[in-house]
Amino acid sequence: MKISLKALRVNKEMTQDDAAVILGVTKRTIQNWESYTTFPTAMQLLDICRAYGCELSDIFLPSTLAKSEQTEVIE
């Protein structure tokens, strides 16, 4: 079963501020990840797994990329 980043954080009884400090990012970054506006990098996902005590396969990430992560093909 896949779990959202927000649910993983809440299950660890962390605030967004707590998670931001532990992960070395801003609270806004946590908010963006949880709303799927932006996505963590692969290294950040591993840090999230350590902080939240989960496996990478437990994390729900939408199949479509955020606009900031979509690349435009230039011909």
PDB file of N, CA, C and O in Angstrom:
ATOM      1  N   MET A   1       0.839  -1.180   0.000  1.00  0.00           N
ATOM      2  CA  MET A   1       0.000   0.000   0.000  1.00  0.00           C
ATOM      3  C   MET A   1       0.883   1.242   0.000  1.00  0.00           C
ATOM      4  O   MET A   1       1.831   1.336   0.764  1.00  0.00           O
ATOM      5  N   LYS A   2       0.584   2.166  -0.882  1.00  0.00           N
ATOM      6  CA  LYS A   2       1.341   3.405  -0.996  1.00  0.00           C
ATOM      7  C   LYS A   2       0.757   4.448  -0.051  1.00  0.00           C
ATOM      8  O   LYS A   2      -0.451   4.524   0.129  1.00  0.00           O
ATOM      9  N   ILE A   3       1.638   5.253   0.550  1.00  0.00           N
ATOM     10  CA  ILE A   3       1.224   6.260   1.523  1.00  0.00           C
ATOM     11  C   ILE A   3       1.758   7.618   1.077  1.00  0.00           C
ATOM     12  O   ILE A   3       2.895   7.731   0.626  1.00  0.00           O
ATOM     13  N   SER A   4       0.945   8.662   1.239  1.00  0.00           N
ATOM     14  CA  SER A   4       1.374  10.008   0.830  1.00  0.00           C
ATOM     15  C   SER A   4       2.472  10.506   1.766  1.00  0.00           C
ATOM     16  O   SER A   4       2.611  10.061   2.910  1.00  0.00           O
ATOM     17  N   LEU A   5       3.251  11.453   1.271  1.00  0.00           N
ATOM     18  CA  LEU A   5       4.305  12.045   2.083  1.00  0.00           C
ATOM     19  C   LEU A   5       3.733  12.687   3.343  1.00  0.00           C
ATOM     20  O   LEU A   5       4.310  12.584   4.420  1.00  0.00           O
ATOM     21  N   LYS A   6       2.586  13.335   3.207  1.00  0.00           N
ATOM     22  CA  LYS A   6       1.968  13.978   4.363  1.00  0.00           C
ATOM     23  C   LYS A   6       1.586  12.932   5.414  1.00  0.00           C
ATOM     24  O   LYS A   6       1.850  13.107   6.610  1.00  0.00           O
ATOM     25  N   ALA A   7       0.965  11.843   4.987  1.00  0.00           N
ATOM     26  CA  ALA A   7       0.550  10.801   5.926  1.00  0.00           C
ATOM     27  C   ALA A   7       1.753  10.179   6.615  1.00  0.00           C
ATOM     28  O   ALA A   7       1.720   9.918   7.817  1.00  0.00           O
ATOM     29  N   LEU A   8       2.837   9.957   5.878  1.00  0.00           N
ATOM     30  CA  LEU A   8       4.044   9.410   6.481  1.00  0.00           C
ATOM     31  C   LEU A   8       4.573  10.344   7.565  1.00  0.00           C
ATOM     32  O   LEU A   8       4.953   9.904   8.651  1.00  0.00           O
ATOM     33  N   ARG A   9       4.591  11.650   7.260  1.00  0.00           N
ATOM     34  CA  ARG A   9       5.071  12.641   8.232  1.00  0.00           C
ATOM     35  C   ARG A   9       4.181  12.675   9.465  1.00  0.00           C
ATOM     36  O   ARG A   9       4.659  12.628  10.601  1.00  0.00           O
ATOM     37  N   VAL A  10       2.886  12.746   9.238  1.00  0.00           N
ATOM     38  CA  VAL A  10       1.931  12.817  10.349  1.00  0.00           C
ATOM     39  C   VAL A  10       2.008  11.559  11.211  1.00  0.00           C
ATOM     40  O   VAL A  10       1.945  11.635  12.441  1.00  0.00           O
ATOM     41  N   ASN A  11       2.164  10.398  10.586  1.00  0.00           N
ATOM     42  CA  ASN A  11       2.278   9.152  11.344  1.00  0.00           C
ATOM     43  C   ASN A  11       3.507   9.136  12.250  1.00  0.00           C
ATOM     44  O   ASN A  11       3.514   8.430  13.257  1.00  0.00           O
ATOM     45  N   LYS A  12       4.528   9.902  11.890  1.00  0.00           N
ATOM     46  CA  LYS A  12       5.716  10.018  12.737  1.00  0.00           C
ATOM     47  C   LYS A  12       5.570  11.160  13.745  1.00  0.00           C
ATOM     48  O   LYS A  12       6.507  11.482  14.467  1.00  0.00           O
ATOM     49  N   GLU A  13       4.380  11.763  13.771  1.00  0.00           N
ATOM     50  CA  GLU A  13       4.069  12.862  14.683  1.00  0.00           C
ATOM     51  C   GLU A  13       5.031  14.033  14.520  1.00  0.00           C
ATOM     52  O   GLU A  13       5.488  14.636  15.485  1.00  0.00           O
ATOM     53  N   MET A  14       5.322  14.359  13.252  1.00  0.00           N
ATOM     54  CA  MET A  14       6.193  15.490  12.923  1.00  0.00           C
ATOM     55  C   MET A  14       5.371  16.607  12.315  1.00  0.00           C
ATOM     56  O   MET A  14       4.435  16.340  11.556  1.00  0.00           O
ATOM     57  N   THR A  15       5.745  17.823  12.634  1.00  0.00           N
ATOM     58  CA  THR A  15       5.167  18.969  11.937  1.00  0.00           C
ATOM     59  C   THR A  15       5.965  19.177  10.653  1.00  0.00           C
ATOM     60  O   THR A  15       7.040  18.577  10.471  1.00  0.00           O
ATOM     61  N   GLN A  16       5.463  20.038   9.787  1.00  0.00           N
ATOM     62  CA  GLN A  16       6.229  20.370   8.582  1.00  0.00           C
ATOM     63  C   GLN A  16       7.548  21.033   8.966  1.00  0.00           C
ATOM     64  O   GLN A  16       8.570  20.801   8.315  1.00  0.00           O
ATOM     65  N   ASP A  17       7.535  21.839  10.027  1.00  0.00           N
ATOM     66  CA  ASP A  17       8.770  22.466  10.504  1.00  0.00           C
ATOM     67  C   ASP A  17       9.776  21.409  10.956  1.00  0.00           C
ATOM     68  O   ASP A  17      10.969  21.501  10.636  1.00  0.00           O
ATOM     69  N   ASP A  18       9.298  20.411  11.716  1.00  0.00           N
ATOM     70  CA  ASP A  18      10.176  19.332  12.180  1.00  0.00           C
ATOM     71  C   ASP A  18      10.819  18.619  10.989  1.00  0.00           C
ATOM     72  O   ASP A  18      12.038  18.401  10.964  1.00  0.00           O
ATOM     73  N   ALA A  19      10.000  18.262  10.028  1.00  0.00           N
ATOM     74  CA  ALA A  19      10.490  17.536   8.848  1.00  0.00           C
ATOM     75  C   ALA A  19      11.491  18.385   8.067  1.00  0.00           C
ATOM     76  O   ALA A  19      12.515  17.877   7.611  1.00  0.00           O
ATOM     77  N   ALA A  20      11.209  19.661   7.940  1.00  0.00           N
ATOM     78  CA  ALA A  20      12.106  20.555   7.200  1.00  0.00           C
ATOM     79  C   ALA A  20      13.489  20.597   7.850  1.00  0.00           C
ATOM     80  O   ALA A  20      14.509  20.516   7.153  1.00  0.00           O
ATOM     81  N   VAL A  21      13.520  20.698   9.169  1.00  0.00           N
ATOM     82  CA  VAL A  21      14.802  20.739   9.877  1.00  0.00           C
ATOM     83  C   VAL A  21      15.556  19.430   9.687  1.00  0.00           C
ATOM     84  O   VAL A  21      16.744  19.423   9.354  1.00  0.00           O
ATOM     85  N   ILE A  22      14.874  18.318   9.885  1.00  0.00           N
ATOM     86  CA  ILE A  22      15.506  17.004   9.766  1.00  0.00           C
ATOM     87  C   ILE A  22      16.029  16.761   8.354  1.00  0.00           C
ATOM     88  O   ILE A  22      17.115  16.214   8.162  1.00  0.00           O
ATOM     89  N   LEU A  23      15.257  17.193   7.351  1.00  0.00           N
ATOM     90  CA  LEU A  23      15.627  16.936   5.953  1.00  0.00           C
ATOM     91  C   LEU A  23      16.491  18.035   5.344  1.00  0.00           C
ATOM     92  O   LEU A  23      16.943  17.915   4.205  1.00  0.00           O
ATOM     93  N   GLY A  24      16.713  19.125   6.077  1.00  0.00           N
ATOM     94  CA  GLY A  24      17.579  20.194   5.585  1.00  0.00           C
ATOM     95  C   GLY A  24      16.977  20.999   4.452  1.00  0.00           C
ATOM     96  O   GLY A  24      17.690  21.455   3.552  1.00  0.00           O
ATOM     97  N   VAL A  25      15.659  21.163   4.491  1.00  0.00           N
ATOM     98  CA  VAL A  25      14.960  21.963   3.480  1.00  0.00           C
ATOM     99  C   VAL A  25      14.067  22.970   4.196  1.00  0.00           C
ATOM    100  O   VAL A  25      13.993  22.979   5.425  1.00  0.00           O
ATOM    101  N   THR A  26      13.373  23.789   3.445  1.00  0.00           N
ATOM    102  CA  THR A  26      12.463  24.753   4.051  1.00  0.00           C
ATOM    103  C   THR A  26      11.081  24.135   4.267  1.00  0.00           C
ATOM    104  O   THR A  26      10.741  23.121   3.636  1.00  0.00           O
ATOM    105  N   LYS A  27      10.311  24.766   5.128  1.00  0.00           N
ATOM    106  CA  LYS A  27       8.931  24.321   5.339  1.00  0.00           C
ATOM    107  C   LYS A  27       8.162  24.394   4.023  1.00  0.00           C
ATOM    108  O   LYS A  27       7.342  23.527   3.717  1.00  0.00           O
ATOM    109  N   ARG A  28       8.434  25.408   3.224  1.00  0.00           N
ATOM    110  CA  ARG A  28       7.757  25.571   1.925  1.00  0.00           C
ATOM    111  C   ARG A  28       8.051  24.377   1.015  1.00  0.00           C
ATOM    112  O   ARG A  28       7.171  23.908   0.287  1.00  0.00           O
ATOM    113  N   THR A  29       9.270  23.882   1.070  1.00  0.00           N
ATOM    114  CA  THR A  29       9.624  22.706   0.266  1.00  0.00           C
ATOM    115  C   THR A  29       8.791  21.509   0.691  1.00  0.00           C
ATOM    116  O   THR A  29       8.257  20.779  -0.158  1.00  0.00           O
ATOM    117  N   ILE A  30       8.647  21.305   2.008  1.00  0.00           N
ATOM    118  CA  ILE A  30       7.809  20.211   2.509  1.00  0.00           C
ATOM    119  C   ILE A  30       6.374  20.394   2.016  1.00  0.00           C
ATOM    120  O   ILE A  30       5.741  19.436   1.547  1.00  0.00           O
ATOM    121  N   GLN A  31       5.857  21.614   2.096  1.00  0.00           N
ATOM    122  CA  GLN A  31       4.495  21.896   1.624  1.00  0.00           C
ATOM    123  C   GLN A  31       4.363  21.564   0.136  1.00  0.00           C
ATOM    124  O   GLN A  31       3.364  20.959  -0.273  1.00  0.00           O
ATOM    125  N   ASN A  32       5.351  21.954  -0.654  1.00  0.00           N
ATOM    126  CA  ASN A  32       5.307  21.675  -2.096  1.00  0.00           C
ATOM    127  C   ASN A  32       5.348  20.183  -2.388  1.00  0.00           C
ATOM    128  O   ASN A  32       4.640  19.693  -3.267  1.00  0.00           O
ATOM    129  N   TRP A  33       6.171  19.450  -1.649  1.00  0.00           N
ATOM    130  CA  TRP A  33       6.231  17.992  -1.840  1.00  0.00           C
ATOM    131  C   TRP A  33       4.901  17.359  -1.482  1.00  0.00           C
ATOM    132  O   TRP A  33       4.414  16.484  -2.203  1.00  0.00           O
ATOM    133  N   GLU A  34       4.320  17.789  -0.380  1.00  0.00           N
ATOM    134  CA  GLU A  34       3.071  17.172   0.084  1.00  0.00           C
ATOM    135  C   GLU A  34       1.878  17.515  -0.805  1.00  0.00           C
ATOM    136  O   GLU A  34       0.909  16.766  -0.839  1.00  0.00           O
ATOM    137  N   SER A  35       1.957  18.626  -1.512  1.00  0.00           N
ATOM    138  CA  SER A  35       0.876  19.001  -2.432  1.00  0.00           C
ATOM    139  C   SER A  35       1.200  18.575  -3.872  1.00  0.00           C
ATOM    140  O   SER A  35       0.445  18.855  -4.793  1.00  0.00           O
ATOM    141  N   TYR A  36       2.339  17.895  -4.042  1.00  0.00           N
ATOM    142  CA  TYR A  36       2.796  17.406  -5.341  1.00  0.00           C
ATOM    143  C   TYR A  36       3.002  18.537  -6.349  1.00  0.00           C
ATOM    144  O   TYR A  36       2.870  18.339  -7.553  1.00  0.00           O
ATOM    145  N   THR A  37       3.351  19.722  -5.836  1.00  0.00           N
ATOM    146  CA  THR A  37       3.723  20.841  -6.708  1.00  0.00           C
ATOM    147  C   THR A  37       5.129  20.615  -7.241  1.00  0.00           C
ATOM    148  O   THR A  37       5.416  20.899  -8.399  1.00  0.00           O
ATOM    149  N   THR A  38       6.014  20.117  -6.373  1.00  0.00           N
ATOM    150  CA  THR A  38       7.364  19.710  -6.758  1.00  0.00           C
ATOM    151  C   THR A  38       7.618  18.350  -6.128  1.00  0.00           C
ATOM    152  O   THR A  38       6.840  17.887  -5.292  1.00  0.00           O
ATOM    153  N   PHE A  39       8.718  17.720  -6.527  1.00  0.00           N
ATOM    154  CA  PHE A  39       9.044  16.392  -6.022  1.00  0.00           C
ATOM    155  C   PHE A  39      10.452  16.373  -5.443  1.00  0.00           C
ATOM    156  O   PHE A  39      11.341  17.061  -5.928  1.00  0.00           O
ATOM    157  N   PRO A  40      10.665  15.568  -4.423  1.00  0.00           N
ATOM    158  CA  PRO A  40      12.016  15.417  -3.879  1.00  0.00           C
ATOM    159  C   PRO A  40      12.915  14.699  -4.887  1.00  0.00           C
ATOM    160  O   PRO A  40      12.437  13.914  -5.716  1.00  0.00           O
ATOM    161  N   THR A  41      14.215  14.963  -4.788  1.00  0.00           N
ATOM    162  CA  THR A  41      15.176  14.248  -5.617  1.00  0.00           C
ATOM    163  C   THR A  41      15.312  12.824  -5.095  1.00  0.00           C
ATOM    164  O   THR A  41      14.809  12.495  -4.010  1.00  0.00           O
ATOM    165  N   ALA A  42      16.017  12.002  -5.830  1.00  0.00           N
ATOM    166  CA  ALA A  42      16.234  10.612  -5.401  1.00  0.00           C
ATOM    167  C   ALA A  42      16.939  10.571  -4.046  1.00  0.00           C
ATOM    168  O   ALA A  42      16.570   9.787  -3.167  1.00  0.00           O
ATOM    169  N   MET A  43      17.940  11.414  -3.861  1.00  0.00           N
ATOM    170  CA  MET A  43      18.660  11.449  -2.581  1.00  0.00           C
ATOM    171  C   MET A  43      17.748  11.926  -1.456  1.00  0.00           C
ATOM    172  O   MET A  43      17.802  11.410  -0.347  1.00  0.00           O
ATOM    173  N   GLN A  44      16.917  12.908  -1.745  1.00  0.00           N
ATOM    174  CA  GLN A  44      15.975  13.401  -0.738  1.00  0.00           C
ATOM    175  C   GLN A  44      14.953  12.324  -0.386  1.00  0.00           C
ATOM    176  O   GLN A  44      14.553  12.205   0.769  1.00  0.00           O
ATOM    177  N   LEU A  45      14.541  11.526  -1.359  1.00  0.00           N
ATOM    178  CA  LEU A  45      13.610  10.431  -1.072  1.00  0.00           C
ATOM    179  C   LEU A  45      14.236   9.423  -0.114  1.00  0.00           C
ATOM    180  O   LEU A  45      13.567   8.922   0.791  1.00  0.00           O
ATOM    181  N   LEU A  46      15.518   9.153  -0.282  1.00  0.00           N
ATOM    182  CA  LEU A  46      16.199   8.241   0.641  1.00  0.00           C
ATOM    183  C   LEU A  46      16.266   8.846   2.039  1.00  0.00           C
ATOM    184  O   LEU A  46      16.071   8.144   3.036  1.00  0.00           O
ATOM    185  N   ASP A  47      16.523  10.154   2.119  1.00  0.00           N
ATOM    186  CA  ASP A  47      16.526  10.843   3.412  1.00  0.00           C
ATOM    187  C   ASP A  47      15.143  10.797   4.056  1.00  0.00           C
ATOM    188  O   ASP A  47      15.017  10.609   5.270  1.00  0.00           O
ATOM    189  N   ILE A  48      14.106  10.967   3.251  1.00  0.00           N
ATOM    190  CA  ILE A  48      12.723  10.896   3.747  1.00  0.00           C
ATOM    191  C   ILE A  48      12.452   9.506   4.326  1.00  0.00           C
ATOM    192  O   ILE A  48      11.869   9.375   5.402  1.00  0.00           O
ATOM    193  N   CYS A  49      12.884   8.475   3.623  1.00  0.00           N
ATOM    194  CA  CYS A  49      12.681   7.104   4.103  1.00  0.00           C
ATOM    195  C   CYS A  49      13.339   6.907   5.466  1.00  0.00           C
ATOM    196  O   CYS A  49      12.746   6.310   6.366  1.00  0.00           O
ATOM    197  N   ARG A  50      14.553   7.413   5.616  1.00  0.00           N
ATOM    198  CA  ARG A  50      15.248   7.290   6.909  1.00  0.00           C
ATOM    199  C   ARG A  50      14.502   8.070   7.985  1.00  0.00           C
ATOM    200  O   ARG A  50      14.292   7.579   9.092  1.00  0.00           O
ATOM    201  N   ALA A  51      14.089   9.295   7.676  1.00  0.00           N
ATOM    202  CA  ALA A  51      13.431  10.154   8.670  1.00  0.00           C
ATOM    203  C   ALA A  51      12.053   9.625   9.052  1.00  0.00           C
ATOM    204  O   ALA A  51      11.655   9.704  10.215  1.00  0.00           O
ATOM    205  N   TYR A  52      11.319   9.091   8.086  1.00  0.00           N
ATOM    206  CA  TYR A  52       9.949   8.650   8.333  1.00  0.00           C
ATOM    207  C   TYR A  52       9.855   7.156   8.642  1.00  0.00           C
ATOM    208  O   TYR A  52       8.779   6.642   8.916  1.00  0.00           O
ATOM    209  N   GLY A  53      10.984   6.451   8.556  1.00  0.00           N
ATOM    210  CA  GLY A  53      10.985   5.022   8.865  1.00  0.00           C
ATOM    211  C   GLY A  53      10.166   4.199   7.894  1.00  0.00           C
ATOM    212  O   GLY A  53       9.384   3.341   8.302  1.00  0.00           O
ATOM    213  N   CYS A  54      10.346   4.460   6.609  1.00  0.00           N
ATOM    214  CA  CYS A  54       9.572   3.725   5.597  1.00  0.00           C
ATOM    215  C   CYS A  54      10.501   3.246   4.492  1.00  0.00           C
ATOM    216  O   CYS A  54      11.670   3.595   4.447  1.00  0.00           O
ATOM    217  N   GLU A  55       9.951   2.465   3.601  1.00  0.00           N
ATOM    218  CA  GLU A  55      10.661   1.998   2.414  1.00  0.00           C
ATOM    219  C   GLU A  55      10.286   2.894   1.242  1.00  0.00           C
ATOM    220  O   GLU A  55       9.187   3.448   1.202  1.00  0.00           O
ATOM    221  N   LEU A  56      11.179   3.002   0.291  1.00  0.00           N
ATOM    222  CA  LEU A  56      10.909   3.809  -0.896  1.00  0.00           C
ATOM    223  C   LEU A  56       9.642   3.340  -1.597  1.00  0.00           C
ATOM    224  O   LEU A  56       8.846   4.142  -2.073  1.00  0.00           O
ATOM    225  N   SER A  57       9.415   2.046  -1.595  1.00  0.00           N
ATOM    226  CA  SER A  57       8.232   1.488  -2.257  1.00  0.00           C
ATOM    227  C   SER A  57       6.933   1.833  -1.532  1.00  0.00           C
ATOM    228  O   SER A  57       5.852   1.660  -2.084  1.00  0.00           O
ATOM    229  N   ASP A  58       7.028   2.334  -0.288  1.00  0.00           N
ATOM    230  CA  ASP A  58       5.843   2.731   0.472  1.00  0.00           C
ATOM    231  C   ASP A  58       5.310   4.102   0.069  1.00  0.00           C
ATOM    232  O   ASP A  58       4.162   4.428   0.349  1.00  0.00           O
ATOM    233  N   ILE A  59       6.160   4.909  -0.550  1.00  0.00           N
ATOM    234  CA  ILE A  59       5.812   6.304  -0.810  1.00  0.00           C
ATOM    235  C   ILE A  59       4.970   6.430  -2.070  1.00  0.00           C
ATOM    236  O   ILE A  59       5.346   5.947  -3.141  1.00  0.00           O
ATOM    237  N   PHE A  60       3.829   7.114  -1.926  1.00  0.00           N
ATOM    238  CA  PHE A  60       2.987   7.396  -3.087  1.00  0.00           C
ATOM    239  C   PHE A  60       3.512   8.636  -3.776  1.00  0.00           C
ATOM    240  O   PHE A  60       3.659   9.688  -3.159  1.00  0.00           O
ATOM    241  N   LEU A  61       3.807   8.519  -5.054  1.00  0.00           N
ATOM    242  CA  LEU A  61       4.141   9.661  -5.898  1.00  0.00           C
ATOM    243  C   LEU A  61       3.275   9.549  -7.148  1.00  0.00           C
ATOM    244  O   LEU A  61       3.168   8.475  -7.733  1.00  0.00           O
ATOM    245  N   PRO A  62       2.637  10.654  -7.558  1.00  0.00           N
ATOM    246  CA  PRO A  62       1.781  10.585  -8.746  1.00  0.00           C
ATOM    247  C   PRO A  62       2.592  10.206  -9.978  1.00  0.00           C
ATOM    248  O   PRO A  62       3.788  10.463 -10.038  1.00  0.00           O
ATOM    249  N   SER A  63       1.933   9.617 -10.922  1.00  0.00           N
ATOM    250  CA  SER A  63       2.632   9.166 -12.128  1.00  0.00           C
ATOM    251  C   SER A  63       2.953  10.314 -13.080  1.00  0.00           C
ATOM    252  O   SER A  63       3.811  10.185 -13.936  1.00  0.00           O
ATOM    253  N   THR A  64       2.268  11.437 -12.920  1.00  0.00           N
ATOM    254  CA  THR A  64       2.570  12.597 -13.760  1.00  0.00           C
ATOM    255  C   THR A  64       3.521  13.519 -13.019  1.00  0.00           C
ATOM    256  O   THR A  64       3.448  13.657 -11.804  1.00  0.00           O
ATOM    257  N   LEU A  65       4.414  14.130 -13.761  1.00  0.00           N
ATOM    258  CA  LEU A  65       5.394  15.020 -13.151  1.00  0.00           C
ATOM    259  C   LEU A  65       4.824  16.407 -12.921  1.00  0.00           C
ATOM    260  O   LEU A  65       3.949  16.862 -13.652  1.00  0.00           O
ATOM    261  N   ALA A  66       5.359  17.079 -11.925  1.00  0.00           N
ATOM    262  CA  ALA A  66       5.002  18.474 -11.704  1.00  0.00           C
ATOM    263  C   ALA A  66       5.506  19.294 -12.892  1.00  0.00           C
ATOM    264  O   ALA A  66       6.454  18.926 -13.567  1.00  0.00           O
ATOM    265  N   LYS A  67       4.864  20.416 -13.133  1.00  0.00           N
ATOM    266  CA  LYS A  67       5.266  21.264 -14.258  1.00  0.00           C
ATOM    267  C   LYS A  67       6.735  21.595 -14.204  1.00  0.00           C
ATOM    268  O   LYS A  67       7.409  21.628 -15.231  1.00  0.00           O
ATOM    269  N   SER A  68       7.280  21.845 -13.021  1.00  0.00           N
ATOM    270  CA  SER A  68       8.685  22.222 -12.898  1.00  0.00           C
ATOM    271  C   SER A  68       9.624  21.067 -13.252  1.00  0.00           C
ATOM    272  O   SER A  68      10.788  21.291 -13.509  1.00  0.00           O
ATOM    273  N   GLU A  69       9.124  19.844 -13.304  1.00  0.00           N
ATOM    274  CA  GLU A  69       9.961  18.703 -13.594  1.00  0.00           C
ATOM    275  C   GLU A  69       9.774  18.181 -15.015  1.00  0.00           C
ATOM    276  O   GLU A  69      10.495  17.296 -15.447  1.00  0.00           O
ATOM    277  N   GLN A  70       8.827  18.732 -15.737  1.00  0.00           N
ATOM    278  CA  GLN A  70       8.626  18.305 -17.108  1.00  0.00           C
ATOM    279  C   GLN A  70       9.666  18.989 -17.980  1.00  0.00           C
ATOM    280  O   GLN A  70       9.988  20.154 -17.783  1.00  0.00           O
ATOM    281  N   THR A  71      10.203  18.241 -18.907  1.00  0.00           N
ATOM    282  CA  THR A  71      11.194  18.833 -19.800  1.00  0.00           C
ATOM    283  C   THR A  71      10.567  19.063 -21.163  1.00  0.00           C
ATOM    284  O   THR A  71       9.713  18.305 -21.614  1.00  0.00           O
ATOM    285  N   GLU A  72      11.020  20.110 -21.792  1.00  0.00           N
ATOM    286  CA  GLU A  72      10.503  20.449 -23.114  1.00  0.00           C
ATOM    287  C   GLU A  72      11.529  20.004 -24.143  1.00  0.00           C
ATOM    288  O   GLU A  72      12.720  20.253 -24.002  1.00  0.00           O
ATOM    289  N   VAL A  73      11.070  19.323 -25.163  1.00  0.00           N
ATOM    290  CA  VAL A  73      11.954  18.871 -26.224  1.00  0.00           C
ATOM    291  C   VAL A  73      12.091  19.993 -27.239  1.00  0.00           C
ATOM    292  O   VAL A  73      11.107  20.508 -27.764  1.00  0.00           O
ATOM    293  N   ILE A  74      13.330  20.382 -27.497  1.00  0.00           N
ATOM    294  CA  ILE A  74      13.609  21.444 -28.467  1.00  0.00           C
ATOM    295  C   ILE A  74      14.212  20.795 -29.693  1.00  0.00           C
ATOM    296  O   ILE A  74      15.210  20.068 -29.615  1.00  0.00           O
ATOM    297  N   GLU A  75      13.604  21.056 -30.830  1.00  0.00           N
ATOM    298  CA  GLU A  75      14.094  20.456 -32.065  1.00  0.00           C
ATOM    299  C   GLU A  75      14.884  21.454 -32.859  1.00  0.00           C
ATOM    300  O   GLU A  75      14.716  22.600 -32.839  1.00  0.00           O
TER     301      GLU A  75
END
